[in-house]
Coordinates of C-alpha atoms in Angstrom, one line a residue:
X1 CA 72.7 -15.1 12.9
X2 CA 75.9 -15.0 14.3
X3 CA 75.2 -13.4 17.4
X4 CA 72.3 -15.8 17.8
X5 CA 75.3 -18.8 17.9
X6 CA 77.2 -17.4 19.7
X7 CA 74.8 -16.8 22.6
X8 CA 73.6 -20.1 22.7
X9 CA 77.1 -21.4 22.6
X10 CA 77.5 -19.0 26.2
X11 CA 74.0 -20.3 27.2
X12 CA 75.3 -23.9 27.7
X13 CA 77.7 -22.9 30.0
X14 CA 74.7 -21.6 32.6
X15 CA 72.7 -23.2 35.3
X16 CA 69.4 -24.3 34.3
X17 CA 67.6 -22.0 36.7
X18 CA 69.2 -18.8 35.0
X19 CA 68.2 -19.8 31.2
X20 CA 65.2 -17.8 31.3
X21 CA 66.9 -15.1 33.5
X22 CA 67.0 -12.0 31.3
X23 CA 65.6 -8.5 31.1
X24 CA 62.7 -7.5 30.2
X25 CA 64.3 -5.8 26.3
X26 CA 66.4 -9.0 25.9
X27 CA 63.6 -11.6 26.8
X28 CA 61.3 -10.0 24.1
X29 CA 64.5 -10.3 21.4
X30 CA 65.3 -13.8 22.3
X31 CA 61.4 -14.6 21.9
X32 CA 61.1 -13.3 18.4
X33 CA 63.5 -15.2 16.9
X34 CA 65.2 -17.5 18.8
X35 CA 63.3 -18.5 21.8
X36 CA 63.4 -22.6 21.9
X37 CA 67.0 -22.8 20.9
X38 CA 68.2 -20.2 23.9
X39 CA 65.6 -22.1 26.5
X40 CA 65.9 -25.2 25.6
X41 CA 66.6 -27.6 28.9
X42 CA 70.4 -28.5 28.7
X43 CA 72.3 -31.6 30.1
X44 CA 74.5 -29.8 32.0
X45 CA 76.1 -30.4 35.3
X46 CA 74.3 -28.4 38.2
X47 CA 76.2 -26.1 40.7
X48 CA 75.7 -25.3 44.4
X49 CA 73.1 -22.9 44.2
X50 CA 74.2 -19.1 44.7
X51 CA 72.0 -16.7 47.1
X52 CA 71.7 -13.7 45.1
X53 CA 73.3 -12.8 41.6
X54 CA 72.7 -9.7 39.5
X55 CA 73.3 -9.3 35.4
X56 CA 76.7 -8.2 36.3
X57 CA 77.1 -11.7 37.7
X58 CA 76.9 -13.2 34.5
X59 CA 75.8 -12.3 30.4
X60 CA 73.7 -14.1 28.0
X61 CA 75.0 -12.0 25.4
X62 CA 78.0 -12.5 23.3
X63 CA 81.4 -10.9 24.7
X64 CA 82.7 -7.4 24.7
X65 CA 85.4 -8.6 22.3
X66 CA 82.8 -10.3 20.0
X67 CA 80.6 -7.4 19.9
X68 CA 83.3 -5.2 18.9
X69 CA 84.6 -7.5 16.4
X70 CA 81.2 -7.4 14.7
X71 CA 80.9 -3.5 14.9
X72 CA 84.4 -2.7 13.0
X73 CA 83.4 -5.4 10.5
X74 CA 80.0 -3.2 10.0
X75 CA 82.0 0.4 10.2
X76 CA 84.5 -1.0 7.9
X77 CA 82.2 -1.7 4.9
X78 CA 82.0 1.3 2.4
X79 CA 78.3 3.2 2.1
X80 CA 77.1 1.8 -1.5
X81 CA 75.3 4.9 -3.4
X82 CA 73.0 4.6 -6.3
X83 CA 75.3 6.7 -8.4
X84 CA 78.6 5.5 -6.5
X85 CA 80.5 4.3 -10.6
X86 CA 82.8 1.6 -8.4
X87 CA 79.4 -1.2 -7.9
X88 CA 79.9 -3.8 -9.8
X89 CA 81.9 -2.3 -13.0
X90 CA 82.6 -5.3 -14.3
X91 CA 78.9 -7.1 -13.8
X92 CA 78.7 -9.8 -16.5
X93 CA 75.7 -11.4 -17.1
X94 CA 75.4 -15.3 -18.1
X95 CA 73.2 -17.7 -19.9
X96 CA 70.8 -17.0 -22.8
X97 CA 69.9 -14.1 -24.2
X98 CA 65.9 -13.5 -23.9
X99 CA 64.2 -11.5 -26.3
X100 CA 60.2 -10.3 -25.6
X101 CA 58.4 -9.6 -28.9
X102 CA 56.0 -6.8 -28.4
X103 CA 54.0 -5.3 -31.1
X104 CA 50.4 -3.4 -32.0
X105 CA 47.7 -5.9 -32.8
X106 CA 48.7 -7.2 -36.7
X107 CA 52.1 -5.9 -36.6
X108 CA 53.4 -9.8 -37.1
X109 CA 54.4 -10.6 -34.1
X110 CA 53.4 -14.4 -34.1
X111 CA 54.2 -14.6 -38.3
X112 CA 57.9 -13.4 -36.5
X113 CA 58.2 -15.7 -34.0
X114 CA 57.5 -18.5 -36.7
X115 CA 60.6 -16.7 -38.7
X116 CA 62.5 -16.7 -36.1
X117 CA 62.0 -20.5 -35.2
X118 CA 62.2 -21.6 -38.7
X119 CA 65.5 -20.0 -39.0
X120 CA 67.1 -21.0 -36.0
X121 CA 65.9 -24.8 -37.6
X122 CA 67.5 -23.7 -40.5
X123 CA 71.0 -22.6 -39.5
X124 CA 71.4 -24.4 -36.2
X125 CA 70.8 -21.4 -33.5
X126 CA 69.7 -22.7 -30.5
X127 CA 66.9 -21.5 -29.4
X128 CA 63.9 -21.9 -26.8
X129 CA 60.4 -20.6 -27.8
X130 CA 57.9 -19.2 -25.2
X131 CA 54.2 -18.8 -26.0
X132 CA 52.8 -16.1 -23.6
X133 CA 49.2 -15.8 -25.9
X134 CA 46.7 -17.5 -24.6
X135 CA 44.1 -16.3 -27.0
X136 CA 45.7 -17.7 -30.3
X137 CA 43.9 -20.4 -32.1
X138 CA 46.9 -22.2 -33.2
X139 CA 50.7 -21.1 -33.1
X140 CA 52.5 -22.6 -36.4
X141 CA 55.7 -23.9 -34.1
X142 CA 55.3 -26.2 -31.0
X143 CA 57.4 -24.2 -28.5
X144 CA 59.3 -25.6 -25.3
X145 CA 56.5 -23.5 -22.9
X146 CA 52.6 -22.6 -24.3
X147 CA 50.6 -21.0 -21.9
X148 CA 47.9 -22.9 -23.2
X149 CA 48.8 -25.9 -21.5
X150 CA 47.9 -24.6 -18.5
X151 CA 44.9 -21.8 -19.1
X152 CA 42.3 -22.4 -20.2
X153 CA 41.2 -18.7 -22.3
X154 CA 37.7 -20.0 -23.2
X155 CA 37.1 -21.4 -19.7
X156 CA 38.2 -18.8 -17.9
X157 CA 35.8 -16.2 -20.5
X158 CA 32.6 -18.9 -19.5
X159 CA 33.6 -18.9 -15.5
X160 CA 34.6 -15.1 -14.4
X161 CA 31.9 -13.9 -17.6
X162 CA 34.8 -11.9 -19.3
X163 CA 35.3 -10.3 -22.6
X164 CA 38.2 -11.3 -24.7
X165 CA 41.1 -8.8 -23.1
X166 CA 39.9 -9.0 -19.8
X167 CA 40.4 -13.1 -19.9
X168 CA 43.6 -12.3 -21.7
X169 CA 44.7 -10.3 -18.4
X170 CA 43.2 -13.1 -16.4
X171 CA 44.9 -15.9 -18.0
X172 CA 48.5 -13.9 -17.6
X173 CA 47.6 -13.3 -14.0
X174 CA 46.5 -16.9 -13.5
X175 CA 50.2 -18.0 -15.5
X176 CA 52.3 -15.1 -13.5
X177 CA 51.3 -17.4 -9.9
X178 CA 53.3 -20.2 -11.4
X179 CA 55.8 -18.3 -13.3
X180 CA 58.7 -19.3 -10.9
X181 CA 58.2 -23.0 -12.0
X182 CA 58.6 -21.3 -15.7
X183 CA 62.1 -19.5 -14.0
X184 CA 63.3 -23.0 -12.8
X185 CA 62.7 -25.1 -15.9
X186 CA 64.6 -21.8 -17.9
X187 CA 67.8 -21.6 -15.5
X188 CA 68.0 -25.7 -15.6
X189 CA 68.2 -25.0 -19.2
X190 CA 70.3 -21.9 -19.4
X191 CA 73.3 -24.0 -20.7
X192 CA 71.7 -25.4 -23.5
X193 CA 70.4 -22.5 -25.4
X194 CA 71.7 -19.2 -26.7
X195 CA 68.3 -17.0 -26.7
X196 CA 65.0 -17.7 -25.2
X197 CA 62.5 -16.0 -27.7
X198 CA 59.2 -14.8 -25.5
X199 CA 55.7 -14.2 -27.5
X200 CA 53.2 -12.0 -26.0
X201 CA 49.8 -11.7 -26.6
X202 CA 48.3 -9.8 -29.5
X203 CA 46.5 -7.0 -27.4
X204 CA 49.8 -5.1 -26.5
X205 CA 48.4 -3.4 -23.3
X206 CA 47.1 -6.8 -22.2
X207 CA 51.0 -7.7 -21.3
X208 CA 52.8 -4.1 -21.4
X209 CA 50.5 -2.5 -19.1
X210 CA 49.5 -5.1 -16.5
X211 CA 51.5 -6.2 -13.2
X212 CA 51.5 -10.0 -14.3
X213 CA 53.3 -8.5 -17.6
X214 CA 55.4 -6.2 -15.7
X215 CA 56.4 -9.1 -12.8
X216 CA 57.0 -11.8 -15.9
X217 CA 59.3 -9.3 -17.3
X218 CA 61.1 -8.1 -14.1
X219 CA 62.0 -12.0 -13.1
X220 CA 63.5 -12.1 -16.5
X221 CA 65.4 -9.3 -16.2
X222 CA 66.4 -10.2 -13.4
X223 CA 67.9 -13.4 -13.8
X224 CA 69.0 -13.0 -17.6
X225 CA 70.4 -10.5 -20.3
X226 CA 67.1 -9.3 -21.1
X227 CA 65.7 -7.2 -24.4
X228 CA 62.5 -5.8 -25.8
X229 CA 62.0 -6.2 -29.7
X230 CA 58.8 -3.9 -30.9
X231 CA 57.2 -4.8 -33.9
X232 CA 56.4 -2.1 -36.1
X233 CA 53.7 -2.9 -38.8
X234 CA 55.5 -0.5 -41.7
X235 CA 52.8 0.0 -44.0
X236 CA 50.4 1.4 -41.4
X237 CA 53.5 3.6 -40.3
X238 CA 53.5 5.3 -43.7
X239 CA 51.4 8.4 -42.5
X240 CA 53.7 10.4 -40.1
X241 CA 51.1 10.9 -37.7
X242 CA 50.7 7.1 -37.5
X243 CA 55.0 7.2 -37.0
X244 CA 55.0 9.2 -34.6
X245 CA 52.2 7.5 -32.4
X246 CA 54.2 3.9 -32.9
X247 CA 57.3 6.1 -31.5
X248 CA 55.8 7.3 -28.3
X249 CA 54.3 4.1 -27.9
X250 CA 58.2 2.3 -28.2
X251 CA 59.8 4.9 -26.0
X252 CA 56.9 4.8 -23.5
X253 CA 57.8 1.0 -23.5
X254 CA 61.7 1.6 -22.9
X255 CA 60.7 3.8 -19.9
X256 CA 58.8 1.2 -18.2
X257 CA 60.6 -1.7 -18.6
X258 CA 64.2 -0.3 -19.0
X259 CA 65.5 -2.9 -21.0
X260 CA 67.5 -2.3 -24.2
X261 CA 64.7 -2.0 -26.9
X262 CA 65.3 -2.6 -30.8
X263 CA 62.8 -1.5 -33.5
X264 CA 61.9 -4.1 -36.1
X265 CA 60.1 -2.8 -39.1
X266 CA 58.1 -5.6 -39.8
X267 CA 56.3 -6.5 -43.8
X268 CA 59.4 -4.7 -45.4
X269 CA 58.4 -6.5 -48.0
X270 CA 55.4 -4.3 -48.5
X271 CA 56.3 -1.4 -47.9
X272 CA 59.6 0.8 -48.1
X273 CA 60.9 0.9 -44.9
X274 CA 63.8 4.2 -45.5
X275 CA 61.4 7.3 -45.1
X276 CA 61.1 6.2 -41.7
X277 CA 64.6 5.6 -40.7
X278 CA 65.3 8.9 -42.4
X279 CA 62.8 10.6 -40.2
X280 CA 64.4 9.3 -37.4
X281 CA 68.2 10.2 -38.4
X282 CA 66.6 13.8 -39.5
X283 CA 63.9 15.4 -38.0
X284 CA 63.8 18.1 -40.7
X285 CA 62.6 15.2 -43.2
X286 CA 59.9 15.0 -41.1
X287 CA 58.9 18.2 -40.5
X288 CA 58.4 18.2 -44.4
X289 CA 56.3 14.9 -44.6
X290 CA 54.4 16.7 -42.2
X291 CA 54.0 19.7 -44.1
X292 CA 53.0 17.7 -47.2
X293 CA 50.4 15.4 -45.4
X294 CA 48.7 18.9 -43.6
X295 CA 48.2 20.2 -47.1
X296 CA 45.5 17.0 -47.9
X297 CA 44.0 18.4 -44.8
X298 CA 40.7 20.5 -44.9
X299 CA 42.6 23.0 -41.7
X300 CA 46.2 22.8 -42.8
X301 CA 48.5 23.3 -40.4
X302 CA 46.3 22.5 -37.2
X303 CA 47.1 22.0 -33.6
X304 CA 47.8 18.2 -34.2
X305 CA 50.7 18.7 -36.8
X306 CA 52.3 21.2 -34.9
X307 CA 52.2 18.5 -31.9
X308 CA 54.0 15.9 -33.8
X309 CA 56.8 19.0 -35.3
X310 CA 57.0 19.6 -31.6
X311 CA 57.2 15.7 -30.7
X312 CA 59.5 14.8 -32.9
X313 CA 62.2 17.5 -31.6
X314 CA 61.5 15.7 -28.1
X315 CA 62.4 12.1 -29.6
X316 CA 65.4 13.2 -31.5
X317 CA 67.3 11.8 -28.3
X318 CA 65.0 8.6 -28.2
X319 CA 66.2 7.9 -31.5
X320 CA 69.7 7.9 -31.1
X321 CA 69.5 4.9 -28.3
X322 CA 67.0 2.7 -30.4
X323 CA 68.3 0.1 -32.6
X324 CA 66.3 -0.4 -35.8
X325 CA 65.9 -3.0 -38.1
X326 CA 64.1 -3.9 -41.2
X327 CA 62.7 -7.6 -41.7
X328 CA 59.6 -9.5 -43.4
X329 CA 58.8 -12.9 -41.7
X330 CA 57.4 -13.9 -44.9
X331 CA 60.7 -14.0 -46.7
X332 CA 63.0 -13.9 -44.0
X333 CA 65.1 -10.7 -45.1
X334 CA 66.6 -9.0 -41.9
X335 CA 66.3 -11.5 -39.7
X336 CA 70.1 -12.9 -39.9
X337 CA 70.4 -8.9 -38.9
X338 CA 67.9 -9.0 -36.1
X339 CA 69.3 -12.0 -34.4
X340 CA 73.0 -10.0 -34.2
X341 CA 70.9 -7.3 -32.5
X342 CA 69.7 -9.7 -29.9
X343 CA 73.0 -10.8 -29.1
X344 CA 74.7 -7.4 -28.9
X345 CA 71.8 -6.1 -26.3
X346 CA 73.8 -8.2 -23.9
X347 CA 76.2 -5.7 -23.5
X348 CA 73.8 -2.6 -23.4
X349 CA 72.2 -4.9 -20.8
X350 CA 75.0 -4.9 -18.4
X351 CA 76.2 -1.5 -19.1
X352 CA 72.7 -0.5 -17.8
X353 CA 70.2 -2.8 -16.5
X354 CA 72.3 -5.4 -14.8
X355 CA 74.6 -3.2 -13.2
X356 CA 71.5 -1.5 -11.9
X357 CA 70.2 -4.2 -10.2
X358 CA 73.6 -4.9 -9.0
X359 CA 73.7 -1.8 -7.6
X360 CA 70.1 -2.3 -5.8
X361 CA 71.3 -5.7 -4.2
X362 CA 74.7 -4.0 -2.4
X363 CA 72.5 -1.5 -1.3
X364 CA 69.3 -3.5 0.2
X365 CA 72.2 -5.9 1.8
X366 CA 74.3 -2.8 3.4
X367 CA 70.8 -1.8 4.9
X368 CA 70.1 -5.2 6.1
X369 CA 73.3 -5.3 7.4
X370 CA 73.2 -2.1 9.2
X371 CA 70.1 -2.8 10.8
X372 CA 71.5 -6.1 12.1
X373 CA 74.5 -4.1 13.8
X374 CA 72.0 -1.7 15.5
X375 CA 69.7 -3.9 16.9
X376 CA 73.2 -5.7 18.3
X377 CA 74.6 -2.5 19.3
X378 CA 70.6 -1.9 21.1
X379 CA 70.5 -5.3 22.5
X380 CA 74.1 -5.0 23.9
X381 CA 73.4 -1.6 25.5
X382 CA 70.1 -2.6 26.9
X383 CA 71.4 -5.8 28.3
X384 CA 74.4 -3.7 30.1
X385 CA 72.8 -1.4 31.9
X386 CA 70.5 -3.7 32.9
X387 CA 71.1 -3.3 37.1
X388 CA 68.2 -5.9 38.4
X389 CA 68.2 -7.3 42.0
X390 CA 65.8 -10.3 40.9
X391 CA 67.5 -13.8 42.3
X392 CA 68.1 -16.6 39.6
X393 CA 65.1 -18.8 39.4
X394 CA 62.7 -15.9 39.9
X395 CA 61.2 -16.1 36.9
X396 CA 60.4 -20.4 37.4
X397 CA 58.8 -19.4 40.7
X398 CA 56.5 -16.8 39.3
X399 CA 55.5 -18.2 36.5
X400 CA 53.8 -21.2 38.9
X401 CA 52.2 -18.7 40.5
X402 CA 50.8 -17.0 37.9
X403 CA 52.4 -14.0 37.9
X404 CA 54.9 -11.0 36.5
X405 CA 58.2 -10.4 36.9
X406 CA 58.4 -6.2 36.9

């Protein structure tokens, strides 16, 4: 934009026949973007009228020593690269923590967000609750946002004749249109909490795996410290096999989103929650749960166990980077624990995520930038050795006539 002023500010100084006396390259530029501002008529004070001019006579364009100004400010800027470790080292992100509860069907994630509500009550945390379910007959808090106030699920199962996930998907779709109104009400608000606590709906691929999931998820991300908690329903995890599928499953959700992700072992209460950590921390303890599970089977050692021997070798680095956590949102145990893990994602989320997206805004505004110098550069060029014989006021008289200037 600034060469834009600064040709208008040289327009002013022209006769009002030569305003629309450019080439052919520049005519076409000033018309894209800036065409009633440059040929607007201007109260200025006529001059004898001149028998022949040429470009050389005169420029619409900003000066030599302008243009040159704004190239050495362009050259001067260092490239940005992706891997370049000087971009934003010390990128701090602000505001509430948000935490997105994803979980298999059953795993507890709604019983959990209850916990966590009733415990923020409880010892003052200050919190702000987001229901992203539509389906769910009644949640036991009253959060800040429900996605039922808006969507209709039944209605929108009777309208578009959809089964119950595919109104799911249509109701997140349908909320994801007016999810920057959910964005504004959250960053008027940022002062005044400390986490923002985001329930999904029960069928996990309903949010995880669709693009109004993956676009809510992204404008968090992008606008606050940002973590994924997945709720792991620990008695059905008992079997290995069943382990290692709710493994995959988490570190196929860290790869998509790429926000810090933290384990919670949900219905401790139920069932002993240490054999899995301890297959995570050694993968030789599970290699001999494995062993002892393929003995109940009729073919032993079959082509699936030695999958999940081979899988869990793969992992071993998975497991090092997840954070893991036992709780029950029956009797509240773990959760004081949980809630430090929410607030000490922050960190892995500037470390990684954040300084990422720094990273991708330097770089999308260099190439903005660079464009904007070539096309300046192009403009200038094209408009200097420009060399045309056509008199001033040219253009006026063919225009009545109904005709072309070459």
């Amino acid at each position: 934009m600034l060469f834009w002023r600064l040709a208008a500010q040289r327009t002013q100084a022209l006769h009002p026949s030569q305003h629309r006396f450019v080439t052919r390259q520049a005519r076409a530029a000033f018309c894209r973007i800036a065409k009633r501002e440059l040929f607007a008529p201007k109260a200025v004070q006529h001059s004898p009228p001149r028998q022949q001019q040429t470009m050389a006579d005169f420029s619409l364009g900003p000066s030599q020593e302008d243009a040159d100004a704004f190239m050495r400010e362009a050259q001067n800027k260092p490239p940005v690269n992706d891997d370049d470790e000087t971009v934003a080292p010390d990128h701090r992100s602000e505001g509430p923590v948000v935490t997105i509860l994803i979980g298999m069907a059953g795993s507890g994630k709604t019983t959990l967000f209850h916990r966590l509500h009733y415990d923020a009550q409880e010892k003052g945390r200050r919190c702000y609750f987001v229901n992203l379910d539509p389906a769910v007959l009644e949640v036991p808090i009253e959060p800040q946002i429900d996605i039922r106030d808006t969507i209709d699920y039944k209605g929108i199962m009777t309208e578009y004749k959809l089964g119950p996930n595919g109104a799911i998907v249509t109701a997140l779709n349908l909320f994801a249109t007016q999810f920057a109104d959910v964005m504004t009400i959250l960053e008027k608000r940022k002062n005044d909490y400390e986490h923002i606590i985001v329930d999904t709906p029960g069928q996990i691929e309903a949010f995880t795996w669709s693009a109004s999931g993956q676009l809510i998820a992204e404008s968090l991300a992008s606008t606050f410290a940002t973590n994924v908690v997945y709720v792991v329903d620990t008695p059905r995890t008992a079997a290995p096999a069943t382990f290692m599928s709710n493994m995959v499953y988490a570190c196929s959700i860290l790869h998509k989103y790429r926000l810090p992700l933290t384990a919670a072992f949900n219905k401790c209460d139920v069932a002993d929650h240490k054999p899995m950590f301890d297959w995570m921390e050694d993968f030789e303890a599970f290699h001999e749960a494995l062993d002892r599970s393929s003995q109940d089977s009729p073919d032993g050692a079959g082509y699936v166990t030695s999958l999940h021997r081979s899988m869990s070798l793969v992992l071993d680095e998975f497991y090092r980077v997840l954070d893991r956590v036992a709780v029950s949102a029956v009797d509240g145990s773990g959760i004081d624990e949980l809630f430090e893990r929410m607030a000490s994602s922050r960190q892995k989320y500037d470390d990684t995520y954040g300084r990422e997206l720094e990273q991708r805004i330097a770089k999308n505004k260099a190439k903005r930038e660079k464009i904007a110098a070539e096309d300046l550069a192009r403009l200038q060029r094209d408009m200097a050795s420009d060399d045309s014989d056509i008199v001033p006021g040219a253009a006026s008289q063919a225009a009545k006539e109904g005709r072309r200037l070459p």
